[in-house]
Amino acid sequence: MKQQLSELQAYQPGLSPRQLKEKYGIDGEMVKLASNENLYGPSPKVKEAIKNNLDELFYYPEVKQFEVKETLSTFLNVKKEQIFFGSGLDEVIMIISRTVLEPGDEILTSDMTFGQYKHHAIIESAQVKTTPLKDGYFDLDAMYEQITDKTKLIWICNPNNPTGTYLSHDAIESFIKKVPDDIIVLIDEAYIEFAVADDIPNSLELLSKYNQVVVLRTLSKAYGLASQRIGYAIANESLLDQLDIVRLPFNVTSLSAVAADAAIKDQTYLKEMTQKNRQEIEKFLNASFKEHIYDSQTNFIYVNTEEPQVLYDYLIKEGFITRPFPNGVRITMGFSEHNDKMLKVLETFFETHNS
Ligand SMILES: *Cc1c(COP(=O)(O)O)cnc(C)c1O
């Protein structure tokens, strides 16, 4: 067995609503706000598209000819050869790590960010270097200081999971300008569709200017397709040719591709969802306890507290399943009625607990 596996754990999905109800003796409904899914689900056109594509389930998927590749290429104004699909963005992260990293190589990222960058680096026998967040934000100056001649991949999650915070276009561009050309800089934009800030990076522009940039996105969050497992990278063609060698031949299913295609084509629905999300997020950003939460450009908030487990348990008893971290709790937006109740519950929590 690879020795480094002893440092790692299999992904812990958390207890199901039923298990939690039993554990905490709860009678009422429990809402899962722990994984940043879009509770409204995908565009109704997705269901229709899936139903219309049930007759050829016996064929292997023609991954290279997916219509969604054409759709995305037009939508993003990039070449089809610049798009690479994976079974969720998670798989794309794994394939990139497997393609690039050799034992002794280094990856660089921040503490308190998406865990898969580090996880796959360790499996590939690479070293992981991280710097602390600065007031909840990636600290690119500190990260720059950690670059060595072994650094191969730099992962920037923007907006960041779990804090919801983001770095501006200029901040990221001035960083990339300084980074040596042979280091790949990956910008994970899993939440980009939710972002409203004016200075949010135009990452595709960065990609066209700097060959070393890779942009990562998914259908799992704003598009509401987490169950379908489809995400993608946009990058220069020579890198994608290498990823293609490592990729399993049929890594994305035909129905996921059909679902993604229908979802991307319905931008009206996406806009409705993301606007609704923003209204809900702003209720929290303006709440009485606002000093406890980071400014979020996503569909979740990060509540800072010295007693995350206390807050987590408190929320469970109110019927909310959330995600605890060492210094806080991450809460996904639910439906309006959930969020309004959540606001009240958090108000009471911070009135009765002073941290
Ligand atoms: C959810 C998430 C992913 C993975 O998404 P899938 O496409 O569902 O695998 C990747 N990065 C970040 C930051 C995420 O939050």
PDB file of N, CA, C and O in Angstrom, residues 8 88 178 197 210 262 270 324:
ATOM      1  N   LEU A   8      -4.190   9.996   5.379  1.00  0.00           N
ATOM      2  CA  LEU A   8      -5.434  10.475   4.777  1.00  0.00           C
ATOM      3  C   LEU A   8      -6.631   9.694   5.295  1.00  0.00           C
ATOM      4  O   LEU A   8      -6.496   8.611   5.844  1.00  0.00           O
ATOM      5  N   GLY A  88     -17.515  15.131 -12.397  1.00  0.00           N
ATOM      6  CA  GLY A  88     -17.424  16.130 -11.328  1.00  0.00           C
ATOM      7  C   GLY A  88     -16.076  16.841 -11.419  1.00  0.00           C
ATOM      8  O   GLY A  88     -15.117  16.298 -11.986  1.00  0.00           O
ATOM      9  N   LYS A 178       4.018  37.278 -11.741  1.00  0.00           N
ATOM     10  CA  LYS A 178       5.298  37.014 -11.052  1.00  0.00           C
ATOM     11  C   LYS A 178       5.657  35.534 -11.042  1.00  0.00           C
ATOM     12  O   LYS A 178       6.810  35.177 -10.881  1.00  0.00           O
ATOM     13  N   ALA A 197     -19.584  40.659  -7.426  1.00  0.00           N
ATOM     14  CA  ALA A 197     -18.645  41.779  -7.265  1.00  0.00           C
ATOM     15  C   ALA A 197     -18.121  42.242  -8.628  1.00  0.00           C
ATOM     16  O   ALA A 197     -17.853  41.427  -9.507  1.00  0.00           O
ATOM     17  N   TYR A 210      -2.199  34.255 -20.229  1.00  0.00           N
ATOM     18  CA  TYR A 210      -1.143  33.480 -19.558  1.00  0.00           C
ATOM     19  C   TYR A 210      -1.405  32.008 -19.791  1.00  0.00           C
ATOM     20  O   TYR A 210      -2.387  31.444 -19.281  1.00  0.00           O
ATOM     21  N   ALA A 262     -28.403  20.935 -21.309  1.00  0.00           N
ATOM     22  CA  ALA A 262     -29.694  21.612 -21.118  1.00  0.00           C
ATOM     23  C   ALA A 262     -29.567  22.705 -20.060  1.00  0.00           C
ATOM     24  O   ALA A 262     -30.142  23.787 -20.194  1.00  0.00           O
ATOM     25  N   LEU A 270     -30.790  30.060 -14.721  1.00  0.00           N
ATOM     26  CA  LEU A 270     -29.603  30.251 -13.881  1.00  0.00           C
ATOM     27  C   LEU A 270     -29.602  31.643 -13.248  1.00  0.00           C
ATOM     28  O   LEU A 270     -29.317  31.815 -12.063  1.00  0.00           O
ATOM     29  N   PRO A 324     -19.238  21.786  10.113  1.00  0.00           N
ATOM     30  CA  PRO A 324     -18.329  22.430  11.059  1.00  0.00           C
ATOM     31  C   PRO A 324     -16.881  22.439  10.559  1.00  0.00           C
ATOM     32  O   PRO A 324     -16.456  21.516   9.865  1.00  0.00           O
TER      33      PRO A 324
END
